[in-house]
């Protein structure tokens, strides 16, 4: 195990009816901004619950943070926050609203342009922020990361910073999610786990078991949720799995990968494919291309997750990859670029972008543009 | 899943050589007290590492917090802390030193007697404290609990309060632990998991899987540690498992038991049996006595932990309990009261104490004195 420092101070407030706790969770003496997405919270009752909980308090609202939040939109929120001297933000919505809010929280106390903050990789200073999370997927509700898109150049990058002060997770608010949102959320959570798990074996027995525990749980609930999307217990497991998949709990002292995410971000930036969906397409290709490097972990994964114990090692490795793609398809997602009309030109664009950046991704920092090209070709 | 609020702000600083980070972890402007146990840290090099890390800084030392820390000792530390106007404490030692420190941290800012604070169940106010943890067992390094003994009356009770600001865990400091300390530490960690797991089934798939992941890991490393107690990777897994077994991570939204701990505390208070050892004796008895209530979870546990899939349900339940006792014995611990010369008189004392308190323990609050008597009779 590697040396590590772990600290996750976010207060998780989980369960039915917890939105009413907002009034006691947000300090009384702050100048509050509330951020939202496109308006779905006005339809599913969340907006009304928030308004009721904060009755009698004054706050500013900012609407319209879109999926894959755009720096162009967030700059407007930052300008508003500066004028209004905002010093606390509540994000009400999904991972995109919260990710955007993390950048607003940094931009309000910075002289830099917002995109500069993103490119620097780290927000050095942020005002406090919190969330009412409505879409289980990104894990943003309990981590310090955010992913921002620059529409102008079709670029998508992440940066790190503070953790939310608190996040309210009420599984009941997920009842209004579409099948596609749920499929992408489950794919996102599953892939987050794989990015931290599908690496060198033998680094930590416990981290392996906990990652496997999340994978097994997600596989178990996915088909049940299709049948019963309003089952509280199922949606509670789904909501908690998304949070625990990316809140540092399963990456203590171990190496990580994230090459699939880097490639997926490009597909989203260039073609607008939903984040979780992009991962469902790329992950099987990553595993195919890197199956020698990931051989031992693929064997362990195959056995512990899919009970694959028969056949040669090569057969078992291939079977584990097939089962992974099958899982993503079982969610109702396509898993091939050709199904999304993405072709060679996009593959070349991504390969060139990676090569131009002069950086390589993945556990062993060997996913260059050329390797990304091979991964994407295995996704056709 | 039940509604829950989770927040664990402790910074975990894990790995080789991390003690040198003390100087940056402890604020410069505090009036520092360092607490220790009986002196083992002077032999294993930890004391020298702490002194070196804090070279040039002034602090007060308090030595002699014993295993099962006594309120009588801690009152002296509290008095010293008040005189010296201490406002930050670093505990250097095992769970007992840290548990005692949690009471000192409360006592320094309270007018109440220290035992009153313990009996109240909650420390309302504490000065900040942190730890260099040297004995993986209690999980105190990342939770808000503490267990204190009153020697005068042979009583042992727990209270809750703040979490450590940080805890440094260097697996190398465990190399000097005795076989018995390691056995008790592993038994303690294993039992902590069971207290949060061996309850009603179907409350949370993820919490079940994570608890099982810890149990499987502990079972896997225990015999290997016996052969190689200076293997860094093994001791790292051991150290992390003890922390994660009791830091709230595996009890989100689920019921818990803790009857075994309540009974074990009595055995320690009355006979001085090491905490982890007392649990190894009581847990199998608890499972035998409550096997109807815990039937479904025992089946799940038997299958997922010990691969028990054959025979009638009764056979499998009994087998799971046997395997549990075998595991504790495999650590090198006795698992029967008779082996420790504890007899009927002690059983009666414990039953009377429980009945006198008028409270019942366990998941269903049905472990009265009379049930505790039956549990203990099944441990003879």
Coordinates of N, CA, C and O in Angstrom, one line a residue, chain A residues 79-162:
Chain A
X79 N -19.9 36.6 -12.1 CA -20.0 38.0 -12.1 C -21.2 38.4 -11.2 O -21.1 39.3 -10.4
X80 N -22.3 37.7 -11.3 CA -23.4 37.9 -10.4 C -23.0 37.8 -8.9 O -23.3 38.6 -8.1
X81 N -22.3 36.7 -8.6 CA -21.8 36.4 -7.3 C -20.9 37.5 -6.7 O -21.0 37.9 -5.5
X82 N -20.1 38.1 -7.6 CA -19.2 39.2 -7.2 C -20.1 40.5 -6.8 O -19.8 41.1 -5.8
X83 N -21.0 40.7 -7.7 CA -21.8 41.9 -7.5 C -22.6 41.8 -6.2 O -22.7 42.7 -5.4
X84 N -23.2 40.6 -6.0 CA -24.0 40.4 -4.8 C -23.3 40.0 -3.6 O -23.8 39.7 -2.5
X85 N -21.9 40.0 -3.7 CA -21.1 39.6 -2.5 C -21.5 38.3 -1.9 O -21.6 38.2 -0.6
X86 N -21.7 37.3 -2.7 CA -22.1 36.0 -2.3 C -21.0 35.4 -1.5 O -19.8 35.4 -1.9
X87 N -21.3 34.7 -0.4 CA -20.2 34.0 0.4 C -20.6 32.6 0.8 O -20.0 31.9 1.6
X88 N -21.7 32.0 0.2 CA -22.1 30.6 0.4 C -23.0 30.3 -0.8 O -23.9 31.0 -1.2
X89 N -22.8 29.1 -1.3 CA -23.6 28.6 -2.5 C -24.3 27.3 -2.2 O -23.6 26.4 -1.7
X90 N -25.5 27.2 -2.5 CA -26.2 25.9 -2.4 C -26.6 25.5 -3.9 O -27.3 26.2 -4.6
X91 N -26.0 24.3 -4.3 CA -26.4 23.8 -5.6 C -27.6 22.8 -5.4 O -27.5 21.9 -4.6
X92 N -28.6 23.1 -6.2 CA -29.8 22.2 -6.2 C -29.9 21.6 -7.6 O -30.3 22.2 -8.6
X93 N -29.6 20.3 -7.7 CA -29.6 19.6 -9.0 C -28.7 18.4 -9.1 O -28.4 17.8 -8.1
X94 N -28.3 18.1 -10.3 CA -27.4 17.0 -10.5 C -25.9 17.3 -10.4 O -25.5 18.5 -10.0
X95 N -25.1 16.4 -10.8 CA -23.6 16.6 -10.7 C -23.1 17.8 -11.5 O -22.2 18.5 -11.1
X96 N -23.8 18.1 -12.6 CA -23.4 19.3 -13.4 C -23.6 20.6 -12.7 O -22.8 21.5 -12.7
X97 N -24.8 20.7 -12.1 CA -25.1 21.9 -11.3 C -24.0 22.1 -10.2 O -23.5 23.2 -10.0
X98 N -23.7 21.0 -9.5 CA -22.7 21.1 -8.4 C -21.3 21.3 -9.0 O -20.6 22.1 -8.4
X99 N -20.9 20.6 -10.0 CA -19.6 20.9 -10.6 C -19.5 22.4 -11.0 O -18.5 23.0 -10.7
X100 N -20.5 22.9 -11.7 CA -20.5 24.3 -12.0 C -20.4 25.2 -10.8 O -19.6 26.2 -10.8
X101 N -21.1 24.8 -9.8 CA -21.1 25.6 -8.5 C -19.7 25.6 -7.9 O -19.3 26.6 -7.3
X102 N -19.0 24.5 -8.0 CA -17.6 24.5 -7.5 C -16.7 25.5 -8.2 O -15.9 26.1 -7.6
X103 N -17.0 25.7 -9.5 CA -16.2 26.7 -10.2 C -16.7 28.1 -9.8 O -15.8 29.0 -9.7
X104 N -17.9 28.3 -9.7 CA -18.5 29.6 -9.3 C -17.9 30.0 -7.9 O -17.4 31.1 -7.7
X105 N -17.8 29.0 -7.0 CA -17.3 29.2 -5.6 C -15.8 29.6 -5.7 O -15.3 30.4 -4.8
X106 N -15.1 29.1 -6.7 CA -13.7 29.5 -6.9 C -13.6 30.9 -7.5 O -12.8 31.7 -7.2
X107 N -14.4 31.1 -8.6 CA -14.3 32.3 -9.4 C -14.7 33.6 -8.6 O -14.1 34.6 -8.8
X108 N -15.6 33.4 -7.7 CA -16.1 34.6 -6.9 C -14.9 35.2 -6.1 O -14.9 36.4 -5.9
X109 N -14.0 34.4 -5.7 CA -12.9 34.9 -4.8 C -11.6 34.9 -5.6 O -10.5 34.8 -5.0
X110 N -11.7 35.0 -6.9 CA -10.4 35.0 -7.7 C -10.4 36.1 -8.8 O -11.5 36.5 -9.2
X111 N -9.3 36.6 -9.1 CA -9.2 37.6 -10.2 C -9.0 36.9 -11.5 O -9.0 37.5 -12.6
X112 N -8.7 35.6 -11.5 CA -8.4 34.9 -12.7 C -9.7 34.6 -13.5 O -10.8 34.5 -12.9
X113 N -9.5 34.4 -14.8 CA -10.7 34.0 -15.6 C -11.0 32.5 -15.1 O -10.1 31.8 -14.8
X114 N -12.3 32.2 -15.2 CA -12.7 30.9 -14.7 C -12.0 29.7 -15.5 O -11.7 28.7 -14.9
X115 N -11.8 29.9 -16.8 CA -11.2 28.8 -17.5 C -9.7 28.6 -17.1 O -9.2 27.5 -17.1
X116 N -9.1 29.7 -16.7 CA -7.7 29.6 -16.2 C -7.7 28.8 -14.9 O -6.8 28.0 -14.7
X117 N -8.7 29.0 -14.1 CA -8.8 28.2 -12.8 C -8.9 26.7 -13.2 O -8.2 25.8 -12.6
X118 N -9.8 26.4 -14.1 CA -9.9 25.0 -14.5 C -8.6 24.4 -15.0 O -8.2 23.3 -14.6
X119 N -8.0 25.1 -15.9 CA -6.7 24.6 -16.5 C -5.6 24.5 -15.5 O -4.7 23.7 -15.6
X120 N -5.7 25.3 -14.4 CA -4.6 25.2 -13.4 C -4.8 23.9 -12.6 O -3.8 23.4 -12.0
X121 N -5.9 23.3 -12.7 CA -6.1 21.9 -12.1 C -6.6 22.0 -10.6 O -7.1 21.0 -10.1
X122 N -6.4 23.1 -10.0 CA -6.7 23.3 -8.5 C -7.3 24.6 -8.2 O -6.7 25.6 -8.6
X123 N -8.4 24.6 -7.5 CA -9.0 25.9 -7.0 C -8.3 26.2 -5.7 O -8.5 25.4 -4.7
X124 N -7.5 27.2 -5.7 CA -6.8 27.5 -4.4 C -7.7 28.0 -3.3 O -7.4 27.9 -2.1
X125 N -8.7 28.6 -3.7 CA -9.6 29.3 -2.7 C -11.0 29.2 -3.2 O -11.3 29.5 -4.4
X126 N -11.9 28.8 -2.3 CA -13.4 28.8 -2.7 C -14.2 29.2 -1.5 O -13.9 29.0 -0.4
X127 N -15.3 29.9 -1.8 CA -16.3 30.1 -0.7 C -17.0 28.8 -0.4 O -17.0 27.9 -1.3
X128 N -17.6 28.6 0.7 CA -18.2 27.4 1.1 C -19.4 27.1 0.2 O -20.1 28.0 -0.2
X129 N -19.6 25.8 -0.1 CA -20.8 25.4 -0.9 C -21.3 24.1 -0.4 O -20.7 23.4 0.3
X130 N -22.6 23.8 -0.8 CA -23.2 22.6 -0.4 C -24.2 22.2 -1.5 O -24.3 22.9 -2.5
X131 N -24.9 21.0 -1.3 CA -25.8 20.6 -2.4 C -27.0 19.9 -1.9 O -27.0 19.3 -0.8
X132 N -28.0 20.0 -2.7 CA -29.2 19.1 -2.7 C -29.0 18.3 -4.0 O -29.2 18.8 -5.0
X133 N -28.6 17.0 -3.8 CA -28.2 16.3 -5.0 C -29.5 15.5 -5.6 O -30.1 14.8 -4.8
X134 N -29.8 15.7 -6.8 CA -31.0 15.1 -7.4 C -30.7 14.0 -8.4 O -31.6 13.2 -8.7
X135 N -29.5 13.8 -8.8 CA -29.2 12.8 -9.8 C -27.9 12.0 -9.4 O -26.8 12.5 -9.5
X136 N -28.2 10.8 -8.9 CA -27.0 10.0 -8.4 C -26.2 9.6 -9.6 O -26.7 8.9 -10.5
X137 N -24.9 10.0 -9.7 CA -24.1 9.7 -10.8 C -22.6 10.0 -10.6 O -21.7 9.2 -10.5
X138 N -22.4 11.3 -10.5 CA -21.0 11.8 -10.5 C -20.2 11.6 -9.2 O -19.0 11.6 -9.2
X139 N -20.9 11.6 -8.1 CA -20.2 11.5 -6.8 C -19.8 12.9 -6.4 O -19.2 13.1 -5.3
X140 N -20.0 13.9 -7.2 CA -19.6 15.3 -6.9 C -20.1 15.8 -5.5 O -19.4 16.6 -4.9
X141 N -21.2 15.2 -5.0 CA -21.8 15.6 -3.7 C -20.9 15.3 -2.5 O -21.1 15.8 -1.4
X142 N -19.8 14.5 -2.7 CA -19.0 14.2 -1.6 C -17.5 14.1 -2.0 O -16.7 13.3 -1.5
X143 N -17.1 14.9 -3.0 CA -15.7 14.9 -3.4 C -15.3 16.4 -3.8 O -16.2 17.3 -3.8
X144 N -14.1 16.5 -4.1 CA -13.5 17.9 -4.3 C -13.3 18.1 -5.8 O -12.7 19.2 -6.2
X145 N -13.8 17.3 -6.7 CA -13.6 17.4 -8.1 C -14.7 18.1 -8.8 O -15.9 18.1 -8.4
X146 N -14.4 18.6 -10.0 CA -15.5 19.1 -10.9 C -15.0 19.1 -12.3 O -13.8 19.2 -12.6
X147 N -15.9 18.9 -13.3 CA -15.5 18.8 -14.7 C -16.3 19.9 -15.4 O -17.5 20.0 -15.3
X148 N -15.5 20.7 -16.2 CA -16.1 21.9 -16.8 C -15.8 21.8 -18.3 O -14.8 21.4 -18.7
X149 N -16.8 22.3 -19.1 CA -16.7 22.3 -20.6 C -16.5 23.7 -21.1 O -17.1 24.6 -20.6
X150 N -15.6 23.8 -22.0 CA -15.5 25.1 -22.7 C -16.1 24.9 -24.1 O -15.5 24.3 -25.0
X151 N -17.3 25.5 -24.3 CA -18.1 25.3 -25.5 C -17.4 25.7 -26.8 O -17.3 25.0 -27.8
X152 N -16.8 26.9 -26.7 CA -16.0 27.5 -27.8 C -15.1 26.6 -28.5 O -15.0 26.6 -29.7
X153 N -14.3 25.8 -27.7 CA -13.3 25.0 -28.2 C -13.6 23.5 -28.1 O -12.8 22.6 -28.4
X154 N -14.8 23.2 -27.6 CA -15.2 21.8 -27.4 C -14.1 21.0 -26.5 O -13.7 20.0 -26.9
X155 N -13.8 21.7 -25.4 CA -12.8 21.1 -24.5 C -13.5 20.8 -23.1 O -14.4 21.6 -22.7
X156 N -13.0 19.8 -22.4 CA -13.6 19.4 -21.2 C -12.5 19.0 -20.2 O -11.8 18.1 -20.5
X157 N -12.4 19.7 -19.1 CA -11.3 19.4 -18.2 C -11.8 19.4 -16.7 O -12.8 20.1 -16.4
X158 N -11.0 18.8 -15.9 CA -11.4 18.8 -14.5 C -10.5 19.5 -13.6 O -9.3 19.8 -14.0
X159 N -11.0 20.0 -12.4 CA -10.1 20.6 -11.5 C -10.5 20.1 -10.1 O -11.6 19.6 -9.9
X160 N -9.6 20.3 -9.1 CA -10.0 19.9 -7.7 C -10.0 21.0 -6.8 O -9.5 22.1 -7.1
X161 N -10.6 20.8 -5.6 CA -10.7 21.9 -4.7 C -11.4 21.4 -3.4 O -11.3 20.2 -3.1
X162 N -12.2 22.3 -2.8 CA -12.9 21.9 -1.5 C -14.0 20.9 -1.8 O -14.5 20.8 -2.9

